[in-house]
Amino acid sequence: MRRDKTETLGGDFVVIGTKVSRVEKGRLQVIADAFGMSLYELMQSLLLAIMRYFDSGGLITYNHNSMMNALANAIYATKGSHNPLLKRGRKFQCLDSAILFIGDTKKRRPQLLSVCKNEDGQMIESLNFDKMVADFLMCIDPDAFLRLESKKKELGYFSITHTLHELIMQRTSATDEMKDEIAEMFSDVRITSGEAVNEEIYYKRKRRINVDEYSTIEQRKTFRADL
């Protein structure tokens, strides 16, 4: 039996679920405990993860539409006022889309939400990370986006976001390994005597050099005195 819950401003909420054996539920509970979650939080996180990568969008909710209206009104309110960054073309300025940071009163880490208009002029919201990354990169660096898209196909990944994550992690790991290799190369440098270079050897060599310099100066003074 499906239970429905309706909120005045948030739309309809429905319960979705499935049945698993007691053994499987126990195994899922172990996984949830490992993440510090309840079983309910784990299931919601899994659903959110699926929407992050495959959500095709839907009509915007009342609350988010109000936020967009407030943002649009703030932009439209600047019309006719002084803006040193944009003196021409103001009449052609429009708000096409936005990436919102949705938070709550508990000050937890906000979640991203993409908002735009469809061909019919309706506001569409989406939780899809790839859409946000693609829109952002196409604005600031189209070439980087095209190369990232090509790399995604080359590596056989299903997501631009996942491809970017893997490339960054691989680059970071490679840099760390290189640092370790360089450190290891210089960790066992040996001098002519065969001794490994360390603080003690450096001290002995420096002391020996100082003694030699002192002896040379004394010999020169003695030679001059004999003359």
Short mmCIF file of C-alpha atoms in Angstrom, two decimals:
data_model
loop_
_atom_site.label_atom_id
_atom_site.label_comp_id
_atom_site.label_asym_id
_atom_site.label_seq_id
_atom_site.Cartn_x
_atom_site.Cartn_y
_atom_site.Cartn_z
CA MET A 1 0.00 0.00 0.00
CA ARG A 2 1.39 3.40 -0.99
CA ARG A 3 1.23 6.25 1.45
CA ASP A 4 1.02 9.79 0.12
CA LYS A 5 1.97 12.96 1.91
CA THR A 6 1.12 16.39 0.58
CA GLU A 7 2.76 19.63 1.63
CA THR A 8 1.31 23.00 0.75
CA LEU A 9 4.43 24.37 -0.94
CA GLY A 10 6.57 21.28 -1.49
CA GLY A 11 4.31 19.15 -3.68
CA ASP A 12 3.37 15.50 -3.22
CA PHE A 13 5.61 13.03 -1.39
CA VAL A 14 5.22 9.29 -1.86
CA VAL A 15 6.89 6.29 -0.26
CA ILE A 16 8.77 3.96 -2.60
CA GLY A 17 10.36 0.72 -1.50
CA THR A 18 11.11 -2.93 -2.21
CA LYS A 19 11.37 -6.17 -0.29
CA VAL A 20 14.62 -7.98 0.50
CA SER A 21 15.42 -10.97 2.67
CA ARG A 22 16.39 -10.50 6.31
CA VAL A 23 19.92 -11.62 5.48
CA GLU A 24 20.29 -9.01 2.73
CA LYS A 25 18.83 -6.34 4.98
CA GLY A 26 21.42 -7.22 7.60
CA ARG A 27 24.21 -6.90 5.04
CA LEU A 28 22.84 -3.52 3.92
CA GLN A 29 22.72 -2.40 7.54
CA VAL A 30 26.42 -3.28 7.92
CA ILE A 31 27.20 -1.12 4.87
CA ALA A 32 25.11 1.74 6.27
CA ASP A 33 26.88 1.48 9.63
CA ALA A 34 30.24 1.68 7.87
CA PHE A 35 29.19 5.03 6.36
CA GLY A 36 27.76 6.23 9.65
CA MET A 37 24.24 6.23 8.19
CA SER A 38 20.92 4.70 8.98
CA LEU A 39 19.50 2.24 6.45
CA TYR A 40 17.01 4.91 5.40
CA GLU A 41 19.79 7.47 4.81
CA LEU A 42 21.76 4.93 2.78
CA MET A 43 18.80 4.25 0.47
CA GLN A 44 18.14 7.96 0.00
CA SER A 45 21.81 8.56 -0.79
CA LEU A 46 21.77 5.82 -3.41
CA LEU A 47 18.68 7.31 -5.05
CA LEU A 48 20.27 10.76 -4.99
CA ALA A 49 23.43 9.36 -6.60
CA ILE A 50 21.38 7.88 -9.44
CA MET A 51 19.61 11.20 -10.01
CA ARG A 52 22.92 13.05 -9.94
CA TYR A 53 24.09 11.16 -13.02
CA PHE A 54 20.93 10.28 -14.95
CA ASP A 55 18.26 12.87 -14.06
CA SER A 56 16.67 14.33 -17.22
CA GLY A 57 14.94 17.14 -15.34
CA GLY A 58 11.37 18.02 -14.38
CA LEU A 59 9.16 21.01 -13.71
CA ILE A 60 10.54 23.28 -11.03
CA THR A 61 9.03 23.22 -7.55
CA TYR A 62 7.25 26.21 -6.00
CA ASN A 63 10.08 27.04 -3.57
CA HIS A 64 12.80 26.90 -6.21
CA ASN A 65 10.68 28.88 -8.64
CA SER A 66 10.30 31.59 -5.99
CA MET A 67 14.07 31.65 -5.57
CA MET A 68 14.58 32.02 -9.30
CA ASN A 69 12.01 34.82 -9.48
CA ALA A 70 13.80 36.64 -6.68
CA LEU A 71 17.12 36.24 -8.53
CA ALA A 72 15.62 37.37 -11.84
CA ASN A 73 13.94 40.37 -10.22
CA ALA A 74 17.26 41.41 -8.69
CA ILE A 75 18.92 41.30 -12.12
CA TYR A 76 16.08 43.09 -13.90
CA ALA A 77 16.08 45.76 -11.19
CA THR A 78 19.54 46.91 -12.34
CA LYS A 79 18.13 47.99 -15.70
CA GLY A 80 18.81 51.66 -16.22
CA SER A 81 21.17 51.96 -13.27
CA HIS A 82 24.92 52.55 -13.48
CA ASN A 83 27.04 49.45 -14.10
CA PRO A 84 30.72 50.12 -14.89
CA LEU A 85 31.20 46.55 -16.11
CA LEU A 86 28.49 46.65 -18.76
CA LYS A 87 27.66 49.96 -20.44
CA ARG A 88 26.35 48.56 -23.70
CA GLY A 89 23.96 45.81 -24.65
CA ARG A 90 21.94 45.96 -21.47
CA LYS A 91 18.65 45.59 -23.34
CA PHE A 92 19.84 42.23 -24.68
CA GLN A 93 20.75 40.91 -21.25
CA CYS A 94 18.71 37.93 -20.07
CA LEU A 95 18.86 35.15 -17.52
CA ASP A 96 19.16 31.79 -19.30
CA SER A 97 19.99 29.39 -16.50
CA ALA A 98 21.54 29.12 -13.04
CA ILE A 99 23.30 26.73 -10.69
CA LEU A 100 21.85 27.01 -7.19
CA PHE A 101 23.30 25.98 -3.84
CA ILE A 102 20.41 24.56 -1.82
CA GLY A 103 20.99 24.44 1.94
CA ASP A 104 18.98 24.15 5.11
CA THR A 105 18.82 25.79 8.53
CA LYS A 106 21.23 23.23 10.03
CA LYS A 107 24.10 24.68 7.99
CA ARG A 108 24.99 21.36 6.45
CA ARG A 109 26.90 21.19 3.17
CA PRO A 110 24.59 22.54 0.43
CA GLN A 111 23.54 20.50 -2.62
CA LEU A 112 23.71 21.75 -6.21
CA LEU A 113 20.64 22.30 -8.38
CA SER A 114 20.56 23.31 -12.04
CA VAL A 115 17.68 25.51 -13.22
CA CYS A 116 16.83 26.59 -16.78
CA LYS A 117 13.94 27.23 -19.16
CA ASN A 118 12.76 24.70 -21.72
CA GLU A 119 11.51 25.46 -25.23
CA ASP A 120 8.02 26.17 -23.88
CA GLY A 121 9.33 28.74 -21.42
CA GLN A 122 8.74 26.49 -18.41
CA MET A 123 11.29 26.41 -15.59
CA ILE A 124 13.13 23.06 -15.41
CA GLU A 125 15.27 21.94 -12.48
CA SER A 126 17.74 19.08 -12.47
CA LEU A 127 20.09 17.38 -10.02
CA ASN A 128 22.36 16.19 -12.83
CA PHE A 129 26.01 16.97 -12.04
CA ASP A 130 27.07 16.46 -15.66
CA LYS A 131 24.73 19.17 -16.89
CA MET A 132 26.14 21.63 -14.37
CA VAL A 133 29.76 20.77 -15.18
CA ALA A 134 29.07 20.94 -18.92
CA ASP A 135 27.26 24.30 -18.67
CA PHE A 136 30.02 25.74 -16.48
CA LEU A 137 32.91 24.56 -18.66
CA MET A 138 31.20 25.62 -21.89
CA CYS A 139 31.06 29.15 -20.46
CA ILE A 140 34.62 29.44 -19.17
CA ASP A 141 36.61 26.99 -21.35
CA PRO A 142 34.82 25.25 -24.27
CA ASP A 143 38.04 23.61 -25.46
CA ALA A 144 38.57 21.99 -22.06
CA PHE A 145 35.01 20.69 -22.14
CA LEU A 146 35.41 19.19 -25.63
CA ARG A 147 38.65 17.47 -24.61
CA LEU A 148 37.03 16.19 -21.44
CA GLU A 149 34.11 14.86 -23.45
CA SER A 150 36.53 13.15 -25.84
CA LYS A 151 38.46 11.68 -22.91
CA LYS A 152 35.23 10.32 -21.43
CA LYS A 153 34.52 8.40 -24.65
CA GLU A 154 38.12 7.24 -24.90
CA LEU A 155 38.14 5.84 -21.36
CA GLY A 156 34.63 4.44 -21.64
CA TYR A 157 33.29 6.35 -18.63
CA PHE A 158 29.58 7.13 -18.37
CA SER A 159 29.94 10.59 -16.86
CA ILE A 160 31.91 13.79 -17.46
CA THR A 161 32.01 14.39 -13.71
CA HIS A 162 33.45 10.92 -13.10
CA THR A 163 36.00 11.41 -15.89
CA LEU A 164 37.15 14.73 -14.40
CA HIS A 165 37.41 13.12 -10.96
CA GLU A 166 39.51 10.21 -12.26
CA LEU A 167 41.86 12.46 -14.23
CA ILE A 168 42.48 14.68 -11.22
CA MET A 169 43.06 11.72 -8.91
CA GLN A 170 45.39 10.04 -11.39
CA ARG A 171 47.37 13.24 -11.87
CA THR A 172 47.63 13.75 -8.12
CA SER A 173 48.73 10.14 -7.55
CA ALA A 174 51.31 10.37 -10.32
CA THR A 175 52.76 13.56 -8.81
CA ASP A 176 53.00 11.96 -5.36
CA GLU A 177 54.73 8.88 -6.79
CA MET A 178 57.22 11.09 -8.63
CA LYS A 179 58.05 12.93 -5.41
CA ASP A 180 58.63 9.62 -3.63
CA GLU A 181 60.89 8.36 -6.44
CA ILE A 182 62.96 11.56 -6.38
CA ALA A 183 63.28 11.39 -2.60
CA GLU A 184 64.39 7.78 -2.82
CA MET A 185 67.01 8.64 -5.47
CA PHE A 186 68.70 11.07 -3.09
CA SER A 187 68.21 9.05 0.07
CA ASP A 188 71.32 6.85 -0.53
CA VAL A 189 73.82 9.09 -2.32
CA ARG A 190 77.37 7.95 -1.55
CA ILE A 191 80.65 9.84 -1.67
CA THR A 192 84.03 8.58 -2.90
CA SER A 193 84.76 6.77 0.34
CA GLY A 194 81.58 4.72 -0.08
CA GLU A 195 79.83 6.31 2.87
CA ALA A 196 76.15 7.19 2.46
CA VAL A 197 75.51 10.92 2.58
CA ASN A 198 73.77 12.00 5.79
CA GLU A 199 74.00 14.76 8.36
CA GLU A 200 77.08 13.22 10.02
CA ILE A 201 79.00 12.88 6.75
CA TYR A 202 78.19 16.46 5.75
CA TYR A 203 79.46 17.64 9.14
CA LYS A 204 82.72 15.68 8.80
CA ARG A 205 83.35 16.97 5.28
CA LYS A 206 82.64 20.57 6.28
CA ARG A 207 84.94 20.26 9.28
CA ARG A 208 87.70 18.73 7.15
CA ILE A 209 87.42 21.55 4.59
CA ASN A 210 87.66 24.18 7.32
CA VAL A 211 90.79 22.52 8.72
CA ASP A 212 92.43 22.40 5.29
CA GLU A 213 91.71 26.06 4.64
CA TYR A 214 93.13 26.99 8.06
CA SER A 215 96.32 24.96 7.43
CA THR A 216 96.86 26.58 4.03
CA ILE A 217 96.62 30.10 5.44
CA GLU A 218 99.07 29.30 8.24
CA GLN A 219 101.58 27.87 5.77
CA ARG A 220 101.42 31.04 3.68
CA LYS A 221 102.02 33.22 6.73
CA THR A 222 105.00 31.08 7.77
CA PHE A 223 106.52 31.25 4.26
CA ARG A 224 106.25 35.02 4.23
CA ALA A 225 107.87 35.23 7.68
CA ASP A 226 110.84 33.21 6.48
CA LEU A 227 111.35 35.64 3.64
#
